[in-house]
Each structure stands twice: as C-alpha cells, then as structure tokens.
Short mmCIF file of C-alpha atoms in Angstrom, two decimals:
data_model
loop_
_atom_site.label_atom_id
_atom_site.label_comp_id
_atom_site.label_asym_id
_atom_site.label_seq_id
_atom_site.Cartn_x
_atom_site.Cartn_y
_atom_site.Cartn_z
CA UNK H 1 82.60 184.87 134.03
CA UNK H 2 80.84 181.99 132.26
CA UNK H 3 84.22 180.35 131.69
CA UNK H 4 85.29 180.83 135.21
CA UNK H 5 82.00 179.31 136.46
CA UNK H 6 82.52 176.31 134.31
CA UNK H 7 86.22 175.51 134.84
CA UNK H 8 87.41 177.76 137.66
CA UNK H 9 90.95 177.95 138.24
CA UNK H 10 91.74 176.13 135.04
CA UNK H 11 89.69 178.61 132.87
CA UNK H 12 92.79 180.11 131.12
CA UNK H 13 93.57 176.48 130.01
CA UNK H 14 89.98 176.20 128.66
CA UNK H 15 90.49 179.25 126.62
CA UNK H 16 93.85 177.83 125.39
CA UNK H 17 92.17 174.39 124.52
CA UNK H 18 89.48 176.04 122.52
CA UNK H 19 92.21 178.17 120.74
CA UNK H 20 93.86 174.93 119.75
CA UNK H 21 90.61 173.53 118.35
CA UNK H 22 89.70 176.70 116.43
CA UNK H 23 93.29 176.81 115.10
CA UNK H 24 92.64 173.48 113.18
CA UNK H 25 89.41 175.11 111.72
CA UNK H 26 91.18 178.38 110.91
CA UNK H 27 93.98 176.55 109.09
CA UNK H 28 91.35 174.79 106.89
CA UNK H 29 89.68 178.16 106.19
CA UNK H 30 93.00 179.61 105.29
CA UNK H 31 93.44 177.24 102.42
CA UNK H 32 89.73 177.05 101.28
CA UNK H 33 89.36 180.80 101.42
CA UNK H 34 92.59 181.38 99.46
CA UNK H 35 91.10 179.54 96.48
CA UNK H 36 88.46 182.26 95.85
CA UNK H 37 88.45 185.99 94.85
CA UNK H 38 84.68 186.38 95.02
CA UNK H 39 82.22 187.59 97.68
CA UNK H 40 80.41 184.98 99.80
CA UNK H 41 82.79 183.29 102.29
CA UNK H 42 81.35 180.03 103.66
CA UNK H 43 78.29 180.32 101.56
CA UNK H 44 80.44 180.50 98.34
CA UNK H 45 82.73 177.69 99.52
CA UNK H 46 79.77 175.33 100.23
CA UNK H 47 78.20 176.07 96.84
CA UNK H 48 81.49 175.34 95.14
CA UNK H 49 82.18 172.09 96.98
CA UNK H 50 78.66 170.60 97.47
CA UNK H 51 76.24 172.34 95.12
CA UNK H 52 73.48 174.90 95.59
CA UNK H 53 71.38 173.12 98.35
CA UNK H 54 74.19 172.76 100.76
CA UNK H 55 75.36 176.30 99.72
CA UNK H 56 71.88 177.65 100.59
CA UNK H 57 71.75 175.88 103.91
CA UNK H 58 75.23 177.14 104.87
CA UNK H 59 74.20 180.74 104.08
CA UNK H 60 71.03 180.26 105.97
CA UNK H 61 72.82 179.01 109.04
CA UNK H 62 75.42 181.75 108.70
CA UNK H 63 72.55 184.35 108.89
CA UNK H 64 71.09 182.71 112.05
CA UNK H 65 74.57 182.40 113.74
CA UNK H 66 75.09 186.11 113.35
CA UNK H 67 71.41 186.81 114.59
CA UNK H 68 72.18 184.81 117.66
CA UNK H 69 75.45 186.44 118.23
CA UNK H 70 73.86 189.89 117.90
CA UNK H 71 71.24 188.89 120.45
CA UNK H 72 73.96 187.71 122.80
CA UNK H 73 75.93 190.81 122.41
CA UNK H 74 72.82 193.08 122.95
CA UNK H 75 72.35 191.26 126.31
CA UNK H 76 76.02 191.83 127.12
CA UNK H 77 75.45 195.59 126.50
CA UNK H 78 72.69 195.69 128.99
CA UNK H 79 74.49 193.74 131.63
CA UNK H 80 77.48 196.32 131.57
CA UNK H 81 74.96 199.23 131.45
CA UNK H 82 73.51 197.64 134.61
CA UNK H 83 76.92 198.21 136.38
CA UNK H 84 76.49 201.95 136.01
CA UNK H 85 72.68 202.13 136.18
CA UNK H 86 71.01 199.00 137.59
CA UNK H 87 67.44 199.98 136.87
CA UNK H 88 68.15 199.93 133.09
CA UNK H 89 69.14 196.21 133.12
CA UNK H 90 65.62 194.70 133.85
CA UNK H 91 62.05 194.79 132.76
CA UNK H 92 60.75 197.40 130.45
CA UNK H 93 63.90 199.72 130.69
CA UNK H 94 65.95 196.82 129.35
CA UNK H 95 63.68 196.32 126.34
CA UNK H 96 63.68 200.08 125.66
CA UNK H 97 67.47 200.25 125.75
CA UNK H 98 67.87 197.32 123.40
CA UNK H 99 65.37 198.78 120.98
CA UNK H 100 66.92 202.22 120.88
CA UNK H 101 70.35 200.58 120.34
CA UNK H 102 69.18 198.42 117.57
CA UNK H 103 67.37 201.27 115.78
CA UNK H 104 70.36 203.48 115.99
CA UNK H 105 72.64 200.83 114.50
CA UNK H 106 70.10 199.96 111.72
CA UNK H 107 69.65 203.65 110.83
CA UNK H 108 73.51 204.05 110.69
CA UNK H 109 73.81 201.14 108.20
CA UNK H 110 70.92 202.21 106.02
CA UNK H 111 72.20 205.79 105.71
CA UNK H 112 75.48 204.52 104.26
CA UNK H 113 78.35 202.08 104.40
CA UNK H 114 80.97 204.73 104.99
CA UNK H 115 79.41 205.83 108.28
CA UNK H 116 79.13 202.33 109.41
CA UNK H 117 82.82 201.45 108.64
CA UNK H 118 84.07 204.61 110.39
CA UNK H 119 82.00 203.63 113.48
CA UNK H 120 83.56 200.10 113.40
CA UNK H 121 87.08 201.39 113.10
CA UNK H 122 86.69 203.80 115.95
CA UNK H 123 85.06 201.43 118.17
CA UNK H 124 87.60 198.71 117.64
CA UNK H 125 90.35 200.91 118.84
CA UNK H 126 88.31 202.16 121.76
CA UNK H 127 87.68 198.60 122.95
CA UNK H 128 91.22 197.35 122.63
CA UNK H 129 92.78 200.13 124.71
CA UNK H 130 90.98 199.14 127.93
CA UNK H 131 91.73 195.47 127.42
CA UNK H 132 95.46 196.24 126.97
CA UNK H 133 95.29 198.45 130.10
CA UNK H 134 93.58 195.67 131.99
CA UNK H 135 96.38 193.16 131.05
CA UNK H 136 99.26 195.47 131.74
CA UNK H 137 97.89 196.59 135.16
CA UNK H 138 96.48 193.28 136.15
CA UNK H 139 99.18 190.82 135.53
CA UNK H 140 101.43 192.10 138.30
CA UNK H 141 98.42 192.08 140.66
CA UNK H 142 97.32 188.37 140.08
CA UNK H 143 96.74 187.02 143.61
CA UNK H 144 96.99 183.42 144.46
CA UNK H 145 94.49 183.65 147.27
CA UNK H 146 91.96 185.19 144.86
CA UNK H 147 92.71 182.38 142.29
CA UNK H 148 91.91 179.89 145.05
CA UNK H 149 88.33 181.20 145.37
CA UNK H 150 87.69 180.15 141.71
CA UNK H 151 87.57 176.33 142.56
CA UNK H 152 84.87 174.40 140.82
CA UNK H 153 83.85 171.02 142.15
CA UNK H 154 82.82 169.61 138.83
CA UNK H 155 84.32 171.37 135.77
CA UNK H 156 82.38 171.25 132.47
CA UNK H 157 85.02 171.36 129.84
CA UNK H 158 82.76 170.67 126.81
CA UNK H 159 80.47 173.55 127.67
CA UNK H 160 83.57 175.78 128.38
CA UNK H 161 85.07 174.91 125.07
CA UNK H 162 81.80 175.67 123.42
CA UNK H 163 81.41 179.03 124.92
CA UNK H 164 84.84 179.97 123.78
CA UNK H 165 83.82 178.84 120.29
CA UNK H 166 81.38 181.67 120.40
CA UNK H 167 84.23 184.01 121.59
CA UNK H 168 86.58 182.80 118.77
CA UNK H 169 84.00 182.79 116.20
CA UNK H 170 83.10 185.39 113.69
CA UNK H 171 86.44 185.32 111.71
CA UNK H 172 84.42 183.78 108.85
CA UNK H 173 82.59 187.13 108.40
CA UNK H 174 85.90 188.79 107.43
CA UNK H 175 85.89 186.52 104.38
CA UNK H 176 82.45 187.56 103.02
CA UNK H 177 83.65 190.59 101.16
CA UNK H 178 86.74 188.90 99.63
CA UNK H 179 85.79 190.35 96.27
CA UNK H 180 86.80 193.75 97.49
CA UNK H 181 90.21 192.66 98.86
CA UNK H 182 93.29 193.59 96.79
CA UNK H 183 94.68 189.94 96.80
CA UNK H 184 92.53 187.62 98.86
CA UNK H 185 94.40 184.53 97.61
CA UNK H 186 97.58 185.84 99.11
CA UNK H 187 96.33 187.56 102.11
CA UNK H 188 93.60 185.53 103.70
CA UNK H 189 95.75 182.84 105.18
CA UNK H 190 98.08 185.33 106.84
CA UNK H 191 95.27 187.51 108.16
CA UNK H 192 93.37 184.65 109.78
CA UNK H 193 96.44 183.12 111.42
CA UNK H 194 97.86 186.44 112.75
CA UNK H 195 94.37 187.54 113.93
CA UNK H 196 93.88 184.24 115.80
CA UNK H 197 97.30 184.51 117.48
CA UNK H 198 96.55 187.96 118.73
CA UNK H 199 93.06 187.21 119.91
CA UNK H 200 94.07 183.96 121.66
CA UNK H 201 96.74 185.78 123.50
CA UNK H 202 94.42 188.49 124.62
CA UNK H 203 91.74 186.00 125.73
CA UNK H 204 94.27 183.96 127.77
CA UNK H 205 95.69 187.02 129.47
CA UNK H 206 92.35 188.64 130.14
CA UNK H 207 90.98 185.33 131.77
CA UNK H 208 94.10 185.02 133.84
CA UNK H 209 93.76 188.65 135.18
CA UNK H 210 90.06 188.21 135.96
CA UNK H 211 90.36 185.05 137.94
CA UNK H 212 93.42 186.45 139.76
CA UNK H 213 91.86 189.73 140.74
CA UNK H 214 88.17 189.16 141.16
CA UNK H 215 87.08 186.59 143.90
CA UNK H 216 84.52 184.09 142.88
CA UNK H 217 84.54 185.59 139.23
CA UNK H 218 82.11 183.08 138.01
CA UNK H 219 79.29 184.74 140.06
CA UNK H 220 79.76 188.26 138.56
CA UNK H 221 77.78 189.66 135.71
CA UNK H 222 80.40 192.17 134.50
CA UNK H 223 83.80 190.62 135.33
CA UNK H 224 85.95 193.10 133.41
CA UNK H 225 84.35 196.01 135.26
CA UNK H 226 84.89 194.25 138.55
CA UNK H 227 88.59 193.57 137.65
CA UNK H 228 89.29 197.02 136.60
CA UNK H 229 87.46 198.22 139.71
CA UNK H 230 89.91 196.29 141.86
CA UNK H 231 92.82 197.77 139.99
CA UNK H 232 91.63 201.39 139.57
CA UNK H 233 88.71 201.84 142.00
CA UNK H 234 85.34 203.21 140.89
CA UNK H 235 86.75 204.90 137.78
CA UNK H 236 87.87 201.48 136.63
CA UNK H 237 84.38 200.17 136.85
CA UNK H 238 83.13 203.02 134.65
CA UNK H 239 85.93 202.70 132.17
CA UNK H 240 85.39 198.83 131.81
CA UNK H 241 81.60 199.26 131.52
CA UNK H 242 81.86 201.91 128.97
CA UNK H 243 84.44 200.07 126.91
CA UNK H 244 82.30 196.94 126.99
CA UNK H 245 79.34 198.87 125.65
CA UNK H 246 81.42 200.43 123.03
CA UNK H 247 82.76 196.99 121.94
CA UNK H 248 79.27 195.58 121.71
CA UNK H 249 78.10 198.73 119.69
CA UNK H 250 80.98 198.34 117.33
CA UNK H 251 80.54 194.59 116.84
CA UNK H 252 76.75 194.99 116.17
CA UNK H 253 77.29 197.73 113.89
CA UNK H 254 79.73 195.47 111.98
CA UNK H 255 77.38 192.53 111.93
CA UNK H 256 74.57 194.68 110.63
CA UNK H 257 76.79 196.00 107.89
CA UNK H 258 78.04 192.51 106.74
CA UNK H 259 75.32 189.98 107.36
CA UNK H 260 72.40 191.84 105.48
CA UNK H 261 74.67 191.53 102.47
CA UNK H 262 74.41 187.83 102.61
CA UNK H 263 70.68 188.11 102.90
CA UNK H 264 70.56 190.54 99.96
CA UNK H 265 72.86 188.26 97.96
CA UNK H 266 70.58 185.18 98.59
CA UNK H 267 67.51 187.22 97.71
CA UNK H 268 69.03 188.37 94.50
CA UNK H 269 69.58 184.62 93.60
CA UNK H 270 65.80 183.99 94.46
CA UNK H 271 66.65 181.99 97.61
CA UNK H 272 64.94 184.40 99.95
CA UNK H 273 61.92 186.71 99.40
CA UNK H 274 62.41 189.27 96.71
CA UNK H 275 61.99 192.43 98.87
CA UNK H 276 65.08 191.49 100.68
CA UNK H 277 67.03 192.16 97.51
CA UNK H 278 65.86 195.79 97.25
CA UNK H 279 68.40 198.62 97.46
CA UNK H 280 67.54 202.09 98.88
CA UNK H 281 67.06 204.52 95.93
CA UNK H 282 68.97 207.21 97.78
CA UNK H 283 71.52 205.50 100.07
CA UNK H 284 72.11 202.51 97.84
CA UNK H 285 72.16 200.06 100.78
CA UNK H 286 70.03 196.86 101.18
CA UNK H 287 67.55 198.53 103.58
CA UNK H 288 65.01 195.87 103.84
CA UNK H 289 67.72 193.20 104.56
CA UNK H 290 69.08 195.48 107.20
CA UNK H 291 65.77 196.14 108.94
CA UNK H 292 64.77 192.44 108.90
CA UNK H 293 68.16 191.51 110.47
CA UNK H 294 67.86 194.20 113.12
CA UNK H 295 64.33 193.29 114.11
CA UNK H 296 64.95 189.55 114.33
CA UNK H 297 68.16 190.11 116.39
CA UNK H 298 66.27 192.33 118.63
CA UNK H 299 63.47 189.74 119.09
CA UNK H 300 66.00 187.07 120.02
CA UNK H 301 67.88 189.43 122.45
CA UNK H 302 64.60 190.29 124.30
CA UNK H 303 63.47 186.62 124.52
CA UNK H 304 66.89 185.08 125.59
CA UNK H 305 69.88 185.64 127.71
CA UNK H 306 73.57 186.23 126.81
CA UNK H 307 74.49 182.57 127.68
CA UNK H 308 71.63 180.99 125.80
CA UNK H 309 72.07 183.03 122.62
CA UNK H 310 75.91 182.62 122.69
CA UNK H 311 75.68 178.85 123.27
CA UNK H 312 73.29 178.14 120.39
CA UNK H 313 75.23 180.58 118.10
CA UNK H 314 78.27 178.45 118.76
CA UNK H 315 76.28 175.26 118.03
CA UNK H 316 75.02 176.44 114.76
CA UNK H 317 78.43 177.62 113.54
CA UNK H 318 79.96 174.18 114.23
CA UNK H 319 77.90 172.82 111.25
CA UNK H 320 79.44 175.12 108.69
CA UNK H 321 82.84 175.02 110.13
CA UNK H 322 82.78 171.18 109.75
CA UNK H 323 81.46 171.61 106.18
CA UNK H 324 84.27 174.12 105.18
CA UNK H 325 87.01 171.87 106.68
CA UNK H 326 85.59 169.00 104.61
CA UNK H 327 85.53 171.29 101.53
CA UNK H 328 89.33 171.36 101.69
CA UNK H 329 89.43 167.62 100.87
CA UNK H 330 86.65 167.96 98.15
CA UNK H 331 88.34 171.00 96.42
CA UNK H 332 91.83 169.35 96.43
CA UNK H 333 90.42 166.53 94.36
CA UNK H 334 89.33 168.92 91.60
CA UNK H 335 91.47 170.51 89.00
CA UNK H 336 91.62 174.29 89.14
CA UNK H 337 93.74 177.24 90.26
CA UNK H 338 96.08 176.48 93.13
CA UNK H 339 95.18 177.99 96.48
CA UNK H 340 97.18 180.91 97.72
CA UNK H 341 97.78 179.15 100.97
CA UNK H 342 98.63 175.45 100.85
CA UNK H 343 98.23 173.60 104.23
CA UNK H 344 100.72 170.88 104.76
CA UNK H 345 98.90 167.61 105.68
CA UNK H 346 95.79 169.41 104.85
CA UNK H 347 93.36 166.41 104.62
CA UNK H 348 94.67 165.09 108.02
CA UNK H 349 94.15 168.48 109.71
CA UNK H 350 90.74 168.78 107.98
CA UNK H 351 89.72 165.41 109.59
CA UNK H 352 90.93 166.53 113.00
CA UNK H 353 89.06 169.78 112.67
CA UNK H 354 85.88 167.95 111.70
CA UNK H 355 86.41 165.55 114.53
CA UNK H 356 86.63 168.48 116.85
CA UNK H 357 83.35 169.95 115.69
CA UNK H 358 81.69 166.54 115.84
CA UNK H 359 82.83 166.06 119.35
CA UNK H 360 81.42 169.37 120.49
CA UNK H 361 78.07 168.55 118.69
CA UNK H 362 77.92 165.10 120.27
CA UNK H 363 77.97 166.60 123.83
CA UNK H 364 74.91 168.67 123.10
CA UNK H 365 71.46 167.89 124.60
CA UNK H 366 68.81 166.16 122.66
CA UNK H 367 66.74 169.33 122.77
CA UNK H 368 69.49 171.54 121.37
CA UNK H 369 70.17 169.10 118.50
CA UNK H 370 66.48 169.01 117.62
CA UNK H 371 66.42 172.83 117.53
CA UNK H 372 69.32 172.78 115.22
CA UNK H 373 67.72 170.36 112.86
CA UNK H 374 64.46 172.33 113.01
CA UNK H 375 66.37 175.56 112.13
CA UNK H 376 68.04 173.86 109.25
CA UNK H 377 64.76 172.39 108.00
CA UNK H 378 63.10 175.83 108.24
CA UNK H 379 65.25 177.06 105.34
CA UNK H 380 64.12 174.31 102.91
CA UNK H 381 60.78 175.80 101.89
CA UNK H 382 62.68 179.00 100.69
CA UNK H 383 65.10 176.92 98.77
CA UNK H 384 62.42 174.69 97.10
CA UNK H 385 60.50 177.83 96.19
CA UNK H 386 63.56 179.33 94.56
CA UNK H 387 64.18 176.23 92.44
CA UNK H 388 60.53 176.16 91.40
CA UNK H 389 60.68 179.82 90.38
CA UNK H 390 64.01 179.12 88.43
CA UNK H 391 62.37 176.15 86.68
CA UNK H 392 58.64 176.95 86.11
CA UNK H 393 56.41 174.39 84.71
CA UNK H 394 55.88 174.75 80.91
#
C-alpha cells in the first residue's frame, strides 16, 4: 500500500528497481560472506576489514535495525488484526495486543532454541501458501480499470525504493550463524542469490495483483486482505489477515532468536553491559539479551507507526550495507584464503552498490540524517568503556 501510494501504476517497477539495487549489494555480500566460516555476519566482516571500532558500530547499528524492523512488524500485526477486530487496533487495546505478542515471543525464545526454530519453520510455510494463492488467483483477475485508479500525480521514487529496501532487507541476518552451517564458504553465495530471485519475483507479482484488483490501493491499511477479499469474498479477508499476522509472528520470533545472539556476543567481548552476556542456568539461552531486545522493540512499536519504523530501519541498514560492499575491495587486497564465491568485476560492482546506498542516503531529510548520526554516536560510550576495561591503567 505504501508503494502504491508513492508510485501508483508503476509500483511494480519500483519493486523491480529496488530489487536491482539490492542485487548489487547481495552480490558483494555473497563474496564477502564466503570468506568466513565463523559467526557474526556483518559484525564479523567489519571487524576483519576495518578493525574493532567499525566492527562495534556495525554490530550496534545491526541491533537497532532489527529493533526498528521488529517495531514496524508489530504495527503491521495490529493493522491486519484491525481488519478482523477494529477496536483492537487503536488506543489501549493496541498496546495490550503488542505487549502480549512480544511477551509470548520472548518467553518462547527464552525457554529454548528448538521451540523457536520449529515456530519459524511452521510460520514460514503458513505465510507463503496464501501469497502463492493470491498470485495464482489474482493474476488472471488483474483489471485495467482498477489499475487506472492508482494514478499518482507526483511519484516519489526515492522513498519507494527506500521502503522496498526494508522489504528486501534482512538477508544479512541469515549470515549471523555461519559457524553452524555445513559449508558456508560454498553455500552462502548460492543461498543469497536464489533467495533474492524468489523474493523479488514474489514481491513483483504480489504488487501487480494488488494494484490490479484493489482500487486506490495506496489508501488501504491492509491491501493483501482487500485483494483476497475481492478474489474470495469475506473468507479471503480473514485468510489474508490471519496469514499476515502469522507472517509477522514468525518473523518476530526469528528476529528475537537471532539478534539477541549479537547482543550476547558483543557483551561477551565487553562491548555491551555484562548482564547481557548471561545465559539462563536451565534453558541455556541469553535470557537478558532476549528480554532487553523485546522490551526496546515494544517501546519503539508503541511510539511509532509501521511506515516510520520501516523507513528508519532501511536508512540504518544502508550504512552497513555500504561498508560490507567496501569490505570486498579491502579484503581482496589482503593475502588469505580465497572466497568460496568470487564475484567477476567485484570492485566495480562494489562501487556501484556503494553509490546506490549513498544515493538513497543523500535523499534523506536533514532530521533523519541527524538521528542516524546520533544513533551511531550513542554506541561510542559503550565501546570506549570496553576499551578502558580491556586496558586498565596500571
């Protein structure tokens, strides 16, 4: 809906354009990621390429990106719940729904990794089936007259591409547990590129179906529910709303599984407060890191909207996307083990990817960039304290 409001009839092309930009970034990640077998993802890559300070800041921004993404998704959950029960989408009921949802997810992750991973697998399947149904039923029903209602007088392409950066983002989280993969050097490049191809195709087709079946799609709060409502009637609204909520629940469960491990790892290195490194004596999970992640995500969700949290999440991740692309050039100049995935014309593609990130950042407002700088600076006291603890005065 946000994409349709920004670019109207051409919104499928906006999804395609963002996919082209993210492809440049993913290609760089494929090579850089295939150089490592250890945990850490972008945090590890930045430490290896630029040293501990930049590594810390990348880890710090990665945590905040996922917090903002979780907050955006919690708002999305409430928007789709509002299609079924409008009273729960506003005021105190909205806050209660979000709180119960976050508490349930946090408890699931504290109790154990196995229960969380089973939840993620089940919810991934549950959310893909309705999307496939929407595409199969919707493509033959795309109506030119409905598409004509999507006209936008002044398309905002930069904001549209930035929103899609939020939608495409998150692939970097799959690289965090590389140390537990069978052969990350061999598999990371293939997994990233196949995953991107599938996701880009789904996004393109879903956007086409929505603007071809839902009049004035940019004005709707729950466009997938509206689209399936057109195709299947009231049962379609229920199916899409439930599927969207399942999708959000599964995503948030996965984020609460993966991201506290980054917090825990940084705390173990002394880069964040020591209590965040504690492991539950019974469940063997980083319980304090999980709780802190959940509480901050809830606070951001209650304070902001889907669009606001999604936009700033995309802005923050552009920084470490650009740094990882630059790391391809830095690491190629060093002697060491060859990458499992070698990108042809890698330095040139890295420069294109960095330019793409820089272009999107240059279109942001002065206020947004100041918030980004302030967020980056907020991590420095933790880093300086960790360095002081590591090298006490004698």
